[in-house]
Coordinates of C-alpha atoms in Angstrom, one line a residue:
M30 CA 8.6 -2.1 -6.1
Q31 CA 11.2 -4.4 -5.3
L32 CA 11.9 -2.9 -2.1
A33 CA 8.2 -2.2 -1.0
L34 CA 8.4 -5.9 -1.7
D35 CA 11.3 -6.6 1.2
A36 CA 9.8 -4.7 3.2
G37 CA 6.8 -6.9 3.5
E38 CA 8.5 -9.9 3.6
S39 CA 10.8 -8.7 6.5
V40 CA 7.1 -8.4 8.5
R41 CA 5.2 -12.0 7.6
G42 CA 4.6 -13.5 10.3
A43 CA 4.4 -10.1 12.3
T44 CA 0.6 -8.7 10.6
G45 CA -1.9 -11.3 12.7
D46 CA -4.6 -11.4 10.1
N47 CA -3.2 -8.9 7.8
P48 CA -1.7 -9.0 5.2
W49 CA 2.4 -8.4 5.1
V50 CA 2.8 -5.1 2.9
G51 CA 5.6 -3.0 2.0
C52 CA 5.4 0.9 0.6
V53 CA 8.1 2.6 -0.9
I54 CA 7.4 6.7 -1.4
T55 CA 9.6 8.3 -3.8
H56 CA 10.6 11.8 -4.5
E57 CA 12.7 12.8 -7.6
G58 CA 13.4 8.9 -8.2
K59 CA 14.8 8.9 -5.3
I60 CA 13.7 6.5 -2.3
V61 CA 12.9 8.8 1.1
A62 CA 10.9 6.5 3.0
T63 CA 9.7 2.9 3.7
G64 CA 7.1 1.4 5.9
S65 CA 5.1 -1.9 6.4
T66 CA 2.2 -2.9 8.1
Q67 CA 2.4 -3.5 11.7
P68 CA 0.8 -5.9 13.9
P69 CA -3.7 -5.8 14.1
G70 CA -4.2 -2.9 15.5
H71 CA -1.4 -0.7 14.5
P72 CA -0.7 1.5 10.9
H73 CA -0.2 -0.5 7.8
A74 CA 2.4 0.0 5.6
E75 CA 1.0 3.0 3.8
V76 CA 0.6 5.2 6.8
M77 CA 4.4 4.3 8.3
A78 CA 5.8 5.5 5.1
I79 CA 3.9 8.8 4.9
Q80 CA 4.5 9.5 8.2
A81 CA 7.9 8.7 7.9
A82 CA 8.1 10.9 4.8
E83 CA 6.7 13.8 6.1
S84 CA 9.2 13.1 9.5
A85 CA 11.9 13.7 7.1
G86 CA 10.4 16.9 5.6
F87 CA 9.2 15.9 2.6
D88 CA 5.4 16.2 1.2
I89 CA 4.0 13.9 -0.2
R90 CA 2.3 16.1 -2.9
E91 CA 5.6 15.6 -4.8
C92 CA 6.3 12.1 -4.1
E93 CA 5.1 8.5 -5.4
L94 CA 4.1 5.9 -3.5
F95 CA 4.7 2.4 -4.4
V96 CA 2.6 -0.5 -2.3
T97 CA 2.8 -4.1 -2.7
L98 CA -1.5 -4.3 -2.2
E99 CA -4.3 -2.3 -2.9
P100 CA -4.9 -0.1 0.0
C101 CA -7.3 -1.2 1.7
A102 CA -10.7 1.0 1.7
T103 CA -13.2 0.1 4.6
Q104 CA -12.9 1.1 8.6
G105 CA -11.5 -1.8 10.6
R106 CA -8.9 -1.5 13.5
T107 CA -7.5 1.2 11.5
P108 CA -8.7 3.9 9.1
P109 CA -8.3 2.7 5.6
C110 CA -5.2 3.9 3.5
S111 CA -7.0 4.8 1.0
T112 CA -9.0 7.8 2.4
L113 CA -5.4 8.8 3.7
I114 CA -3.8 8.4 0.5
I115 CA -6.5 10.9 -1.0
K116 CA -6.1 13.6 1.6
K117 CA -1.8 13.4 1.0
R118 CA -2.7 13.2 -3.0
P119 CA 0.4 11.7 -3.9
R120 CA 1.9 12.3 -7.6
R121 CA 0.7 8.8 -8.4
V122 CA 0.2 5.3 -6.9
V123 CA 1.7 2.6 -8.0
I124 CA 0.5 -1.2 -6.7
A125 CA 1.7 -4.2 -7.5
H126 CA -1.4 -6.6 -6.9
K127 CA -5.2 -6.3 -6.2
D128 CA -6.1 -6.9 -2.9
P129 CA -8.8 -9.5 -3.1
H130 CA -10.5 -9.2 0.4
P131 CA -14.6 -8.5 -0.6
E132 CA -14.2 -5.3 1.5
V133 CA -11.4 -4.3 -0.7
N134 CA -11.3 -6.1 -4.2
G135 CA -10.7 -2.4 -5.9
K136 CA -12.6 -0.3 -3.9
G137 CA -8.7 1.1 -2.7
I138 CA -8.0 1.9 -6.8
E139 CA -11.2 3.1 -7.8
A140 CA -11.7 5.4 -4.1
I141 CA -8.0 6.4 -4.8
Q142 CA -8.7 7.2 -9.3
N143 CA -11.8 9.0 -8.5
E144 CA -10.4 11.6 -6.8
G145 CA -7.7 12.1 -10.1
I146 CA -5.0 10.3 -8.5
P147 CA -3.2 8.2 -11.2
V148 CA -3.1 4.8 -9.8
E149 CA -1.1 2.5 -12.1
L150 CA -1.5 -1.5 -11.4
G151 CA 0.8 -4.6 -11.8
L152 CA 4.1 -3.6 -11.3
L153 CA 5.7 -6.7 -10.4
A154 CA 2.7 -8.4 -10.3
S155 CA 3.7 -12.0 -9.9
Q156 CA 6.5 -11.5 -7.9
A157 CA 3.8 -9.3 -5.4
E158 CA 1.9 -13.1 -6.2
K159 CA 4.5 -15.2 -4.6
S160 CA 5.2 -13.3 -1.8
L161 CA 1.6 -12.5 -1.1
G162 CA 0.5 -15.9 -1.7
D163 CA -0.6 -17.1 1.3
W164 CA -3.1 -14.1 1.6
L165 CA -4.2 -14.1 -1.8
K166 CA -5.4 -17.6 -0.9
R167 CA -7.6 -17.2 1.1
F168 CA -9.9 -15.6 -0.8
S169 CA -9.3 -17.3 -3.9
P170 CA -13.3 -18.8 -5.2

């Protein structure tokens, strides 16, 4: 997850109104791909990492996905990442922090879990909270 946080930090300030998210995909405990959110209207971190892993010849169904912020669940400028994750069916999805954005806020996690894909929430959550603090504060009461 630390590598995913680093990937997110590497694009801080370059993602417009989107959060600076990082994603790492592993296969049998080895890192096979990373991704980070691209500028507005371009792929999010999960899409970038999945594309990189598949380009390297990996079947996502045999992989685990680590992402710093809950995958989006609504159509915006790009399709929802949770839909792609469900389609690709990784063995497990590990999420550092829930996304408090009102259009996400648990919906991405719920959608993935409802399809029988195991989700773990909270790995390096405090580090993700520090990294994504400015994004998270935008939606705090």
